Amino acid sequence: MFEKQKKEEVLQNLNIDVNVGLSQEEAKKRLNENGPNSFDEKKGKTKIQLFLSQLQDPMIYILMGAVVISAILKEFSDAFIIIAVILLNAVIGMIQEEKAEKSLEALKQLSSPMALVRRDGKAIEIPAKELVLGDIVLLEAGRVVPADLRLLSSINLKIEESALTGESVPVEKDASFIAEGEIPLGDRVNMAYLSTNVSYGRGEGVVVYTGMQTEIGKIAKMINESKEEMTPLQIRLADLGKLLGIIAVILCLALFGLAIFQGRDIAEMLLTAISLAVAAIPEGLPAVVTIVLALGVQRMVKVNTIVRKLPAVETLGSVSVVCSDKTGTLTQNKMTVTQVFLNERLTSENDLNYVKDAILIDGFILCTDASIEGENRIGDPTELALLDMGIPLSVTKAELEAKSPRVNEQPFDSDRKMMTTVHKNQDGSIIAYTKGAMDQILKNCTHILMNGQTRDITSSDMEAVHTAAKTMAGDALRVLALAIKTDDSSAEETNLTFVGLVGMIDPPRPEAKAAVEIFKQASVTTIMITGDHKDTAFAIAKELGIAETPDQCIAGEELNEMTQEELNKAVLHLRVFARVSPENKVMIVNAFRSHGNIVSMTGDGVNDAPSLKAADIGVAMGITGTDVAKGAADMVLTDDNFATIEKAIHEGRNIYNNIKKSVLFLLSSNFGEIITMFTAIVAGLLSPLKAIHILWVNLITDSLPGLALGVDSGDEDVMKEAPRQPKESLFAHGGLALTIFYGVVIGFLTLSAFLYVPIETLILQGSSVTYTTVKEILLNPLIYVKSQTYAFTILAISQLFHAIGMRNVKKSIFRINHLANRMMIIAFVVGFTLQIAVTEISFLTNLFGTVALSLREWCILTGLATVPLWFHELFVLFGYLKKKTI
């Protein structure tokens, strides 16, 4: 709004005298009325709220019911263990979610702590949070803009706004400019915005917006209002939990129906129902998935990626669109000279030779106000690029100024678009260097320097210069010209001698092009989103292989005319979005998501924060990234390397595949337990397993191999595959059939082990083996306890062998490198040892209701437990033969 008003109108509306400013009394009154120049805070959840939120799950409700029934029936050991399981999962979930968002705190820190203002006719410094509407703020190079200002005066004022708009070059401000109609943020040259940096010149402005009303404040509000959405894995596991909960309830109801039909004892059936409910719920699954994701985070650190939110690891693996900010992400956020026009030749800056080209190099370096002292770079990025031009040639400004000190100058002026510095050489001669816009320089030139000789400039010379400048502009380079004048210390910019041109740009990161190509192979689309101009954006996109034709580019002005639905339809053929606002970025992310894509947004500026939050996964740059971007992101790249995203996606895909293997493995065990329990009850037999047995298997002997599957090294060729479909089930590609089959196998083995003892006893007694005699002999407590011990042991050990085959369902166990996953070896040994402990240590046998087994019994049960591996080898052989036949 204020960019459309004359500065006199703004001052009149705010009732301000620019020479006096506000009085301290009026400032205090306005501060009380409008509040401080700060951001609203978002209240986070307390630890208690976080803990309680972990208990809002169907599986947890069923386990709580099991606790109540166990306590009523005085099965306190079962109740205690189930409570421990519930608390363990809740604590793990709480720790994960306690990584609260820091976005608004970071935004608050971006505000300049102090502001130079004019009050009561005097310039004073005050805390930025005390600024109010109407305050007159004084700006100078090096200061941070403390609020949104309508500029009142601007003397060579340039403000670096890349963190807000994405524009890589500082914006030249003009207080006299008046906007007509709606224009992009980056084109409002009569405005200065909170958190941007004054890089050159000085000026004054009146505060027109503070706090949440500033452009940065609007971004803060967008971050605050953005909804937290579940990742695909979270959705699938939540759906799985609901399904398993429903199955548990149905099984329990069916069990009661059977109990009434068979005339069984209700209390006994309640205990059996608890066992069935526990069998239907994979208690160890949430912990296994969380720990596997946490271990995945450690793997991510090795590829220079810090994960702020655990589910982001899985989400990154399914990304199909990478939306990337240009400045500082795909590019280096550092203006660099790339082309030089000298002696009628357009060449690379690498071809410069200081012996031959000293005048051009010295002129461009000396005619600057920038400086580089070690790591400290001060000044306009364009001038810093000119200083960098001398570094490969071992030419520094300090050395040149020591030999040729500045004796006069004409500062840069936006009307002249030129700057002149006059230097006195060691031999006493005077030389003036003038740099600036090519057309302004050229019209003041009467001569040209050609191969060290000065002659009159001709029309063909001018045509050659214009052609070179046009070629550079076609590559989206910013063009600067240099001219000289000798033996004149007046710094007048007439009768100049033209020397040459340089073209500069914020260049692509060297590794970005290779990363874009790998993304293409992996069916991942790269999208460039930037605040820069359309031609500059397309030039970089074309060089990186992101876009091929200009019609794949669209500007923010066009986006502002479109609705979200219109953009949704148009977005599929677009690859570059230029001159965009933060709101545009969110629209773009949402447009790609509307087509079912999993969208990653990478960025480093304040202007990226809302889109980082809106995307399925936000990735911020760790070195050049602002605190706001890091706070809004799910992941942070510690090396600011766009190519690191490719490595992170590679890891993410493998981690998801490992989680899937773990889930299928754990569920096959649960399915085996359900088959064992339900079949025995339907057959009218006693329960083969106690609830404590099932909990032990689910939490200990299953969870360890489940974790081992989760840390597998993965597939090297995973980036040659297309991304997973967002709605793809965990059971896709044969996963359901695999789970059911091995569940049936494990259930059959467990029931066989349970019946082995009564049948063997009957045979040894010489009695006939019938349904009735088996039922009767199981009523003997000693026989029943040993039968349960057999069933419990075979269930646990068969899972350990099954896990070995699950590492790779398409490869024989004799061809798998078992040493590549030492965790699996440890899990197998520890699981087997623990299972021996619960049958051989008296304290544990009393707790679990088991009996000691002989060496012969252990050998028989171990041999029986290897059956899942036999089937694994048969499936591998069948697949190999089928492939050979085809």
Coordinates of C-alpha atoms in Angstrom, one line a residue, residues 756-757 760 786 790 793 840 851-863:
Y756 CA 4.3 -82.9 20.3
V757 CA 4.5 -83.5 24.1
E760 CA 4.8 -88.4 22.4
K786 CA 5.9 -78.6 29.0
Y790 CA 7.7 -76.2 23.5
T793 CA 10.4 -71.9 22.4
E840 CA 16.8 -72.9 32.3
V851 CA 10.2 -76.0 32.5
A852 CA 13.8 -76.9 31.8
L853 CA 14.5 -78.7 28.5
S854 CA 17.1 -81.4 27.8
L855 CA 19.8 -81.1 25.1
R856 CA 17.8 -83.6 23.0
E857 CA 14.7 -81.5 23.2
W858 CA 16.7 -78.3 22.3
C859 CA 18.1 -80.1 19.2
I860 CA 14.6 -81.3 18.1
L861 CA 13.0 -77.8 18.6
T862 CA 15.9 -76.0 16.9
G863 CA 15.7 -78.3 13.9

